[in-house]
Amino acid sequence: MKRIVAVTAMVLLLCLTGVPVARAQGKNVELRFLSLMREPNITAEDTIIKKFEEKHPNIKVSVERVPFNELFRKIATAVASGDPPDVMLIDGPLTSSYAFHGVLLPLNKYYSADDLSDFLPSSLMEGTYKGTLYSVPQSQAALALFYNTEMFKKAGIQPPKDLAEAWTWPVALEMLKKVTVDSNNDGNPEVWGISDPYEHSFFSAGQLIRSNAAPGSPAFELLSDDGTTVSGYLDAPEVIEAMQFYQDMHLKWKVKPQKETQDMFWNGKSATMIRSAIGVGIAKNYPNISWSVTPLPYFKIGFTHSGAFHYAVAAKTKHPDEAALLLKFLVDKENAVTYSQITASLPARKSAYARLPVYDAFPLSLFRQTLAQWGHPRPRTPAYREYESILTETIRNIAQGADVRASLKSAVARINMELKKY
């Protein structure tokens, strides 16, 4: 209830300050736009930007794209040089960090009450820092388990399609063992039971932890309410238990590789894959793979991390009104539909679902239901970049055999030091 009240209050605050975005004044302007180098996002964004330039012929958008693992460095370097791109794609949970450091332009005055009310509350929360809107969502996300239907049929396994019948992780483990293929028993399977393109990330691996705890408990929240410590949270017994299971999947049961190779699932090197709805769009590039989806396994409660990429305007842009105009166009009601049609990503706008009946039908309906019933944002803190980086390193070390309890203890000490900075 406290979370609902907080979100409602935040939306009201934003709505009270919102006014329509200023129109471009007719002067010729070039905006620099930074985003990711990956499909189908490129096609979706290029389609929308082309429409924007046709509607605003005086504004030219110069696009730069980088791989995912270079995005944060690119933004940091550009900000440090004092010459950041006008509009940029950022990881939603990093909004608080960027806002704290003065990197982003406040967006309240560019949004009306009606427009804000169309966004999912969790998306607005992720883009807000201390009551001010700094970023808007490109889309939303929820995880599920893709599986190779031929491999599972051969193993005599029929995975569930409904959340109410979802496997627990212990049950899923037994299924993964059956579809793992290691013909010469050398411990390096030709086909792994499960792969994860988000390799060792908190976004993905963190769901094991939080599904093993009750909402509101330290192991579920993973950060104190005042944001000052992770002691007693990140090293709680439920976290240790979940991370031991994670390690055992790699080393004891050998159903998950320590190091992923590109497109393992689509190349037939794994029988299942943890992925967001965007995997449905990617599947079009692999017509020879027969696949379906089943709910993400859990320990005690169904859980998925929500949240995705956001668009933001640099505080130091020389063209704030034009940059805000582009940002709003990228995620307006019409283009939210366009983006989801091309990428199969979950819309962050409520109105989009009424125009996208595909999300009412399996398999995309499973992702929509998972987001609605199981979705939770990641912890919100200005130190999220450091928080996530330390956790990713810790999760990777655990997968490679590091002592679970000692690794988490070290992570707690390191994260607490970072939190003190804020």
Tab-separated table of C-alpha atoms in Angstrom:
chain	number	residue	atom	x	y	z
A	1	MET	CA	0.000	0.000	0.000
A	2	LYS	CA	2.808	2.421	0.828
A	3	ARG	CA	4.281	1.861	-2.654
A	4	ILE	CA	0.930	2.567	-4.329
A	5	VAL	CA	0.475	5.776	-2.364
A	6	ALA	CA	4.025	6.851	-3.163
A	7	VAL	CA	3.574	6.243	-6.886
A	8	THR	CA	0.231	8.071	-6.898
A	9	ALA	CA	1.737	11.054	-5.104
A	10	MET	CA	4.630	11.110	-7.544
A	11	VAL	CA	2.323	11.054	-10.571
A	12	LEU	CA	0.230	13.895	-9.113
A	13	LEU	CA	3.347	15.955	-8.484
A	14	LEU	CA	4.507	15.462	-12.048
A	15	CYS	CA	1.072	16.171	-13.447
A	16	LEU	CA	0.699	19.431	-11.537
A	17	THR	CA	3.917	20.768	-13.041
A	18	GLY	CA	3.443	19.415	-16.567
A	19	VAL	CA	2.815	21.653	-19.585
A	20	PRO	CA	2.898	20.784	-23.294
A	21	VAL	CA	6.310	20.651	-24.932
A	22	ALA	CA	7.454	23.756	-26.761
A	23	ARG	CA	7.304	23.530	-30.532
A	24	ALA	CA	10.398	23.898	-32.665
A	25	GLN	CA	10.723	27.525	-33.793
A	26	GLY	CA	11.605	26.863	-37.414
A	27	LYS	CA	15.354	27.359	-37.065
A	28	ASN	CA	17.601	24.652	-38.465
A	29	VAL	CA	18.828	22.398	-35.684
A	30	GLU	CA	20.924	19.242	-35.609
A	31	LEU	CA	20.337	16.914	-32.682
A	32	ARG	CA	22.755	14.175	-31.732
A	33	PHE	CA	21.089	10.948	-30.646
A	34	LEU	CA	22.918	8.090	-28.912
A	35	SER	CA	21.451	4.598	-28.819
A	36	LEU	CA	22.266	0.907	-29.064
A	37	MET	CA	23.686	-1.007	-31.994
A	38	ARG	CA	21.320	-3.948	-32.022
A	39	GLU	CA	18.316	-5.164	-33.945
A	40	PRO	CA	15.363	-4.961	-33.997
A	41	ASN	CA	15.788	-1.717	-31.997
A	42	ILE	CA	17.702	-0.068	-34.856
A	43	THR	CA	14.878	-0.647	-37.326
A	44	ALA	CA	12.275	0.617	-34.850
A	45	GLU	CA	14.157	3.776	-33.917
A	46	ASP	CA	15.156	4.569	-37.510
A	47	THR	CA	11.516	4.233	-38.571
A	48	ILE	CA	10.376	6.644	-35.861
A	49	ILE	CA	13.198	9.143	-36.438
A	50	LYS	CA	12.417	9.245	-40.159
A	51	LYS	CA	8.823	10.201	-39.312
A	52	PHE	CA	10.098	12.845	-36.889
A	53	GLU	CA	12.323	14.464	-39.524
A	54	GLU	CA	9.472	14.471	-42.026
A	55	LYS	CA	7.239	16.211	-39.494
A	56	HIS	CA	9.988	18.642	-38.439
A	57	PRO	CA	12.070	19.275	-41.585
A	58	ASN	CA	14.143	21.921	-39.813
A	59	ILE	CA	15.484	19.340	-37.337
A	60	LYS	CA	18.131	16.845	-38.439
A	61	VAL	CA	18.843	13.873	-36.169
A	62	SER	CA	22.402	12.560	-36.256
A	63	VAL	CA	22.388	9.011	-34.860
A	64	GLU	CA	25.305	7.288	-33.163
A	65	ARG	CA	25.035	3.691	-32.017
A	66	VAL	CA	27.276	1.641	-29.741
A	67	PRO	CA	27.186	-1.953	-28.424
A	68	PHE	CA	25.446	-2.436	-25.084
A	69	ASN	CA	28.672	-2.949	-23.116
A	70	GLU	CA	29.993	0.394	-24.391
A	71	LEU	CA	26.893	2.522	-23.764
A	72	PHE	CA	27.693	3.542	-20.183
A	73	ARG	CA	31.325	4.337	-21.030
A	74	LYS	CA	30.269	6.383	-24.041
A	75	ILE	CA	27.868	8.464	-21.983
A	76	ALA	CA	30.395	8.921	-19.174
A	77	THR	CA	33.102	10.049	-21.599
A	78	ALA	CA	30.783	12.467	-23.386
A	79	VAL	CA	29.562	13.966	-20.110
A	80	ALA	CA	33.123	14.346	-18.796
A	81	SER	CA	34.114	16.180	-21.973
A	82	GLY	CA	31.221	18.593	-21.551
A	83	ASP	CA	29.765	17.627	-24.924
A	84	PRO	CA	27.101	14.924	-24.386
A	85	PRO	CA	24.573	13.878	-27.048
A	86	ASP	CA	21.330	15.863	-26.945
A	87	VAL	CA	19.123	12.795	-26.533
A	88	MET	CA	20.385	9.462	-25.280
A	89	LEU	CA	19.232	5.990	-24.430
A	90	ILE	CA	20.000	5.077	-20.819
A	91	ASP	CA	19.376	2.064	-18.643
A	92	GLY	CA	16.256	2.974	-16.652
A	93	PRO	CA	17.646	2.153	-13.180
A	94	LEU	CA	20.551	4.547	-13.809
A	95	THR	CA	18.208	7.536	-13.966
A	96	SER	CA	18.703	8.313	-10.269
A	97	SER	CA	22.478	8.232	-10.646
A	98	TYR	CA	22.544	10.484	-13.705
A	99	ALA	CA	20.062	12.881	-12.105
A	100	PHE	CA	22.083	13.050	-8.885
A	101	HIS	CA	25.164	14.054	-10.876
A	102	GLY	CA	23.315	16.700	-12.885
A	103	VAL	CA	23.654	14.888	-16.201
A	104	LEU	CA	19.979	14.995	-17.213
A	105	LEU	CA	17.510	17.734	-18.045
A	106	PRO	CA	14.318	17.780	-15.910
A	107	LEU	CA	11.340	16.921	-18.086
A	108	ASN	CA	8.336	17.933	-15.965
A	109	LYS	CA	7.466	21.045	-17.959
A	110	TYR	CA	7.363	19.108	-21.202
A	111	TYR	CA	4.638	16.688	-20.124
A	112	SER	CA	0.920	17.205	-19.602
A	113	ALA	CA	-1.114	15.436	-16.952
A	114	ASP	CA	-2.912	13.360	-19.567
A	115	ASP	CA	0.293	12.142	-21.172
A	116	LEU	CA	1.880	11.151	-17.870
A	117	SER	CA	-1.188	9.206	-16.792
A	118	ASP	CA	-0.791	6.915	-19.813
A	119	PHE	CA	2.576	5.542	-18.646
A	120	LEU	CA	2.743	2.526	-16.342
A	121	PRO	CA	3.388	3.778	-12.766
A	122	SER	CA	6.481	1.588	-12.370
A	123	SER	CA	7.969	3.151	-15.514
A	124	LEU	CA	7.375	6.666	-14.201
A	125	MET	CA	8.905	5.691	-10.881
A	126	GLU	CA	12.024	4.396	-12.602
A	127	GLY	CA	12.406	7.655	-14.535
A	128	THR	CA	11.926	9.879	-11.487
A	129	TYR	CA	14.398	11.143	-8.904
A	130	LYS	CA	13.227	13.117	-5.846
A	131	GLY	CA	9.879	13.899	-7.454
A	132	THR	CA	11.308	15.142	-10.755
A	133	LEU	CA	10.961	13.308	-14.057
A	134	TYR	CA	14.312	12.865	-15.812
A	135	SER	CA	13.717	10.017	-18.277
A	136	VAL	CA	10.842	8.339	-20.093
A	137	PRO	CA	10.559	4.629	-20.926
A	138	GLN	CA	11.291	3.203	-24.336
A	139	SER	CA	9.436	0.041	-23.340
A	140	GLN	CA	8.918	-2.338	-20.432
A	141	ALA	CA	10.350	-5.767	-19.703
A	142	ALA	CA	9.508	-9.072	-18.092
A	143	LEU	CA	11.419	-12.340	-18.272
A	144	ALA	CA	10.268	-15.815	-19.266
A	145	LEU	CA	11.940	-19.066	-20.268
A	146	PHE	CA	12.175	-19.784	-23.994
A	147	TYR	CA	12.510	-23.484	-24.791
A	148	ASN	CA	13.296	-25.621	-27.825
A	149	THR	CA	10.059	-27.535	-28.444
A	150	GLU	CA	11.736	-30.371	-30.358
A	151	MET	CA	14.271	-31.000	-27.583
A	152	PHE	CA	11.576	-30.971	-24.934
A	153	LYS	CA	9.280	-33.216	-26.946
A	154	LYS	CA	12.127	-35.693	-27.368
A	155	ALA	CA	12.653	-35.648	-23.595
A	156	GLY	CA	8.922	-36.149	-22.995
A	157	ILE	CA	8.487	-32.812	-21.228
A	158	GLN	CA	5.559	-30.426	-21.689
A	159	PRO	CA	6.306	-27.122	-19.925
A	160	PRO	CA	3.425	-25.097	-18.462
A	161	LYS	CA	2.063	-22.021	-20.214
A	162	ASP	CA	0.247	-20.384	-17.292
A	163	LEU	CA	1.734	-18.486	-14.354
A	164	ALA	CA	-0.378	-20.509	-11.930
A	165	GLU	CA	1.357	-23.692	-13.093
A	166	ALA	CA	4.896	-22.305	-13.308
A	167	TRP	CA	7.762	-24.560	-12.245
A	168	THR	CA	9.737	-23.892	-9.118
A	169	TRP	CA	13.481	-23.834	-9.644
A	170	PRO	CA	14.002	-27.312	-8.101
A	171	VAL	CA	11.416	-28.751	-10.505
A	172	ALA	CA	12.878	-26.818	-13.433
A	173	LEU	CA	16.334	-28.148	-12.552
A	174	GLU	CA	15.209	-31.745	-13.053
A	175	MET	CA	13.792	-30.808	-16.466
A	176	LEU	CA	17.015	-29.007	-17.413
A	177	LYS	CA	19.049	-32.078	-16.530
A	178	LYS	CA	16.942	-34.145	-18.938
A	179	VAL	CA	17.540	-31.835	-21.893
A	180	THR	CA	21.256	-31.293	-21.247
A	181	VAL	CA	23.321	-33.349	-23.710
A	182	ASP	CA	26.868	-34.375	-22.775
A	183	SER	CA	27.464	-37.410	-24.962
A	184	ASN	CA	31.065	-38.041	-23.866
A	185	ASN	CA	30.564	-37.035	-20.210
A	186	ASP	CA	33.432	-34.564	-20.309
A	187	GLY	CA	31.513	-31.927	-18.336
A	188	ASN	CA	31.238	-29.668	-21.364
A	189	PRO	CA	27.818	-30.426	-22.858
A	190	GLU	CA	27.125	-30.165	-26.549
A	191	VAL	CA	23.696	-28.818	-25.542
A	192	TRP	CA	23.312	-26.988	-22.223
A	193	GLY	CA	20.070	-27.081	-20.305
A	194	ILE	CA	19.811	-23.309	-19.967
A	195	SER	CA	21.538	-20.195	-21.277
A	196	ASP	CA	21.164	-16.539	-20.401
A	197	PRO	CA	22.058	-13.680	-22.781
A	198	TYR	CA	22.028	-11.378	-19.728
A	199	GLU	CA	24.962	-13.447	-18.464
A	200	HIS	CA	25.447	-13.103	-14.679
A	201	SER	CA	23.591	-9.780	-14.609
A	202	PHE	CA	21.594	-8.660	-11.600
A	203	PHE	CA	18.635	-8.055	-13.935
A	204	SER	CA	18.416	-11.782	-14.653
A	205	ALA	CA	20.259	-13.658	-11.884
A	206	GLY	CA	18.770	-11.358	-9.272
A	207	GLN	CA	15.345	-12.875	-9.846
A	208	LEU	CA	16.532	-16.110	-8.206
A	209	ILE	CA	17.388	-14.116	-5.089
A	210	ARG	CA	14.223	-12.065	-4.858
A	211	SER	CA	11.900	-14.961	-5.728
A	212	ASN	CA	13.311	-16.731	-2.669
A	213	ALA	CA	11.993	-14.092	-0.260
A	214	ALA	CA	8.762	-12.435	0.831
A	215	PRO	CA	8.032	-8.920	-0.451
A	216	GLY	CA	9.181	-6.380	2.101
A	217	SER	CA	11.780	-8.687	3.623
A	218	PRO	CA	15.500	-7.742	3.557
A	219	ALA	CA	16.313	-10.443	0.966
A	220	PHE	CA	13.577	-9.124	-1.304
A	221	GLU	CA	14.365	-5.407	-0.964
A	222	LEU	CA	18.188	-5.865	-1.081
A	223	LEU	CA	18.646	-2.276	0.107
A	224	SER	CA	17.556	-0.439	3.239
A	225	ASP	CA	14.579	1.924	3.002
A	226	ASP	CA	16.832	4.944	3.505
A	227	GLY	CA	19.294	3.681	0.876
A	228	THR	CA	22.279	3.747	3.227
A	229	THR	CA	23.165	0.066	3.621
A	230	VAL	CA	22.878	-3.463	2.228
A	231	SER	CA	24.059	-5.095	5.469
A	232	GLY	CA	21.501	-7.711	6.475
A	233	TYR	CA	19.933	-7.417	3.033
A	234	LEU	CA	22.352	-8.689	0.421
A	235	ASP	CA	23.839	-11.214	2.848
A	236	ALA	CA	20.505	-12.509	4.196
A	237	PRO	CA	20.116	-16.325	4.441
A	238	GLU	CA	17.681	-16.424	1.493
A	239	VAL	CA	20.234	-14.660	-0.706
A	240	ILE	CA	22.979	-17.114	0.245
A	241	GLU	CA	20.656	-20.055	-0.454
A	242	ALA	CA	19.627	-18.750	-3.888
A	243	MET	CA	23.209	-17.959	-4.911
A	244	GLN	CA	24.368	-21.408	-3.858
A	245	PHE	CA	21.716	-22.864	-6.171
A	246	TYR	CA	22.966	-20.544	-8.924
A	247	GLN	CA	26.525	-21.770	-8.453
A	248	ASP	CA	25.434	-25.394	-8.414
A	249	MET	CA	23.665	-25.004	-11.764
A	250	HIS	CA	27.051	-24.133	-13.250
A	251	LEU	CA	29.442	-26.404	-11.367
A	252	LYS	CA	27.581	-29.243	-9.646
A	253	TRP	CA	24.738	-30.017	-12.034
A	254	LYS	CA	26.382	-28.494	-15.137
A	255	VAL	CA	23.184	-27.400	-16.802
A	256	LYS	CA	24.328	-23.795	-17.324
A	257	PRO	CA	27.635	-22.635	-18.881
A	258	GLN	CA	29.981	-20.343	-16.985
A	259	LYS	CA	30.645	-18.475	-20.220
A	260	GLU	CA	27.935	-17.871	-22.802
A	261	THR	CA	28.510	-17.973	-26.536
A	262	GLN	CA	26.542	-15.726	-28.844
A	263	ASP	CA	22.992	-16.816	-29.691
A	264	MET	CA	23.409	-20.161	-27.921
A	265	PHE	CA	19.704	-20.921	-27.879
A	266	TRP	CA	19.110	-19.912	-31.487
A	267	ASN	CA	22.114	-21.967	-32.606
A	268	GLY	CA	20.879	-25.103	-30.832
A	269	LYS	CA	23.553	-24.989	-28.117
A	270	SER	CA	21.077	-24.701	-25.252
A	271	ALA	CA	17.615	-26.134	-24.715
A	272	THR	CA	16.242	-23.091	-22.901
A	273	MET	CA	17.005	-19.386	-22.590
A	274	ILE	CA	16.018	-16.680	-20.117
A	275	ARG	CA	14.844	-13.710	-22.185
A	276	SER	CA	12.444	-10.791	-22.316
A	277	ALA	CA	9.688	-10.471	-24.919
A	278	ILE	CA	12.190	-9.040	-27.367
A	279	GLY	CA	13.248	-12.662	-27.938
A	280	VAL	CA	9.967	-13.129	-29.811
A	281	GLY	CA	11.079	-10.473	-32.273
A	282	ILE	CA	14.574	-11.941	-32.558
A	283	ALA	CA	13.095	-15.383	-33.280
A	284	LYS	CA	12.069	-14.157	-36.741
A	285	ASN	CA	15.728	-14.312	-37.714
A	286	TYR	CA	15.910	-18.023	-36.864
A	287	PRO	CA	13.042	-19.736	-38.726
A	288	ASN	CA	14.606	-23.184	-38.369
A	289	ILE	CA	14.331	-23.213	-34.560
A	290	SER	CA	11.059	-24.484	-33.120
A	291	TRP	CA	10.408	-22.663	-29.852
A	292	SER	CA	7.857	-21.668	-27.257
A	293	VAL	CA	7.892	-20.002	-23.827
A	294	THR	CA	7.098	-21.047	-20.281
A	295	PRO	CA	6.921	-18.893	-17.138
A	296	LEU	CA	10.181	-18.033	-15.438
A	297	PRO	CA	10.837	-20.546	-12.635
A	298	TYR	CA	10.866	-19.298	-9.045
A	299	PHE	CA	11.590	-20.411	-5.487
A	300	LYS	CA	8.854	-19.044	-3.192
A	301	ILE	CA	7.070	-16.321	-5.171
A	302	GLY	CA	6.691	-15.645	-8.869
A	303	PHE	CA	9.065	-12.834	-9.741
A	304	THR	CA	10.583	-10.927	-12.628
A	305	HIS	CA	12.553	-7.724	-12.734
A	306	SER	CA	10.724	-5.077	-14.729
A	307	GLY	CA	12.094	-1.892	-16.231
A	308	ALA	CA	14.011	-1.352	-19.430
A	309	PHE	CA	15.760	1.371	-21.382
A	310	HIS	CA	14.675	5.005	-21.126
A	311	TYR	CA	15.277	8.108	-23.218
A	312	ALA	CA	16.701	11.224	-21.599
A	313	VAL	CA	17.866	14.715	-22.590
A	314	ALA	CA	21.312	15.946	-21.607
A	315	ALA	CA	21.307	18.837	-19.159
A	316	LYS	CA	23.963	20.574	-21.265
A	317	THR	CA	22.111	20.347	-24.566
A	318	LYS	CA	22.113	23.589	-26.547
A	319	HIS	CA	18.647	22.766	-27.893
A	320	PRO	CA	16.502	21.699	-24.912
A	321	ASP	CA	13.105	22.308	-26.506
A	322	GLU	CA	13.974	20.532	-29.749
A	323	ALA	CA	15.618	17.655	-27.842
A	324	ALA	CA	12.531	17.302	-25.662
A	325	LEU	CA	10.395	17.364	-28.813
A	326	LEU	CA	12.358	14.399	-30.190
A	327	LEU	CA	12.220	12.550	-26.881
A	328	LYS	CA	8.453	12.971	-26.663
A	329	PHE	CA	8.009	11.862	-30.274
A	330	LEU	CA	10.053	8.691	-29.696
A	331	VAL	CA	7.635	7.531	-26.985
A	332	ASP	CA	4.332	9.174	-27.896
A	333	LYS	CA	1.181	7.062	-28.095
A	334	GLU	CA	1.556	6.368	-31.802
A	335	ASN	CA	5.242	5.486	-31.744
A	336	ALA	CA	4.962	3.378	-28.611
A	337	VAL	CA	2.782	1.130	-30.769
A	338	THR	CA	5.226	1.295	-33.691
A	339	TYR	CA	8.173	0.382	-31.488
A	340	SER	CA	6.404	-2.617	-29.960
A	341	GLN	CA	5.140	-3.838	-33.335
A	342	ILE	CA	8.704	-3.981	-34.640
A	343	THR	CA	10.545	-5.229	-31.558
A	344	ALA	CA	7.894	-7.277	-29.689
A	345	SER	CA	8.883	-5.369	-26.548
A	346	LEU	CA	6.225	-4.754	-23.910
A	347	PRO	CA	4.812	-1.223	-24.198
A	348	ALA	CA	5.282	1.134	-21.259
A	349	ARG	CA	2.092	2.983	-22.259
A	350	LYS	CA	-1.280	1.657	-21.152
A	351	SER	CA	-3.048	2.831	-24.310
A	352	ALA	CA	-0.753	0.809	-26.560
A	353	TYR	CA	-2.174	-2.524	-25.431
A	354	ALA	CA	-5.642	-1.686	-26.776
A	355	ARG	CA	-4.091	-1.276	-30.228
A	356	LEU	CA	-1.874	-4.341	-29.999
A	357	PRO	CA	-4.118	-7.429	-29.699
A	358	VAL	CA	-1.015	-9.596	-30.195
A	359	TYR	CA	-0.342	-9.075	-26.472
A	360	ASP	CA	-3.636	-10.792	-25.704
A	361	ALA	CA	-2.476	-13.980	-27.446
A	362	PHE	CA	0.233	-16.466	-26.469
A	363	PRO	CA	3.205	-16.149	-26.358
A	364	LEU	CA	3.284	-12.371	-25.826
A	365	SER	CA	0.334	-12.604	-23.447
A	366	LEU	CA	2.588	-14.538	-21.070
A	367	PHE	CA	5.041	-11.644	-20.882
A	368	ARG	CA	2.230	-9.140	-20.348
A	369	GLN	CA	0.762	-11.247	-17.525
A	370	THR	CA	4.204	-11.771	-15.991
A	371	LEU	CA	4.838	-8.032	-15.947
A	372	ALA	CA	1.426	-7.312	-14.417
A	373	GLN	CA	1.467	-10.060	-11.766
A	374	TRP	CA	5.141	-10.701	-11.032
A	375	GLY	CA	6.979	-7.538	-12.087
A	376	HIS	CA	9.060	-5.485	-9.653
A	377	PRO	CA	11.548	-2.679	-10.374
A	378	ARG	CA	15.151	-3.003	-9.353
A	379	PRO	CA	16.308	-1.164	-6.194
A	380	ARG	CA	16.384	2.601	-6.727
A	381	THR	CA	19.523	4.423	-5.617
A	382	PRO	CA	21.858	7.097	-7.028
A	383	ALA	CA	24.568	4.478	-6.530
A	384	TYR	CA	22.851	1.984	-8.837
A	385	ARG	CA	25.719	1.840	-11.327
A	386	GLU	CA	28.174	0.855	-8.602
A	387	TYR	CA	25.571	-1.395	-6.929
A	388	GLU	CA	24.895	-3.291	-10.155
A	389	SER	CA	28.558	-3.474	-11.189
A	390	ILE	CA	29.650	-4.995	-7.877
A	391	LEU	CA	26.746	-7.448	-7.888
A	392	THR	CA	27.446	-8.544	-11.466
A	393	GLU	CA	31.093	-9.167	-10.600
A	394	THR	CA	30.022	-11.069	-7.471
A	395	ILE	CA	27.490	-13.197	-9.342
A	396	ARG	CA	30.072	-14.051	-11.988
A	397	ASN	CA	32.636	-15.038	-9.344
A	398	ILE	CA	30.073	-17.238	-7.618
A	399	ALA	CA	29.261	-18.959	-10.930
A	400	GLN	CA	32.980	-19.696	-11.317
A	401	GLY	CA	33.270	-21.282	-7.880
A	402	ALA	CA	33.942	-18.503	-5.376
A	403	ASP	CA	32.673	-19.126	-1.860
A	404	VAL	CA	29.101	-17.839	-1.787
A	405	ARG	CA	28.999	-16.513	1.756
A	406	ALA	CA	32.420	-14.844	1.554
A	407	SER	CA	31.624	-13.312	-1.841
A	408	LEU	CA	28.402	-11.777	-0.611
A	409	LYS	CA	30.102	-10.476	2.538
A	410	SER	CA	32.714	-8.757	0.390
A	411	ALA	CA	30.015	-7.314	-1.896
A	412	VAL	CA	28.161	-5.898	1.116
A	413	ALA	CA	31.275	-4.097	2.347
A	414	ARG	CA	32.059	-2.682	-1.096
A	415	ILE	CA	28.514	-1.526	-1.830
A	416	ASN	CA	28.184	0.083	1.595
A	417	MET	CA	31.300	2.117	0.840
A	418	GLU	CA	29.745	3.326	-2.414
A	419	LEU	CA	26.452	4.196	-0.730
A	420	LYS	CA	28.293	6.496	1.683
A	421	LYS	CA	29.172	8.751	-1.268
A	422	TYR	CA	25.528	9.613	-1.737
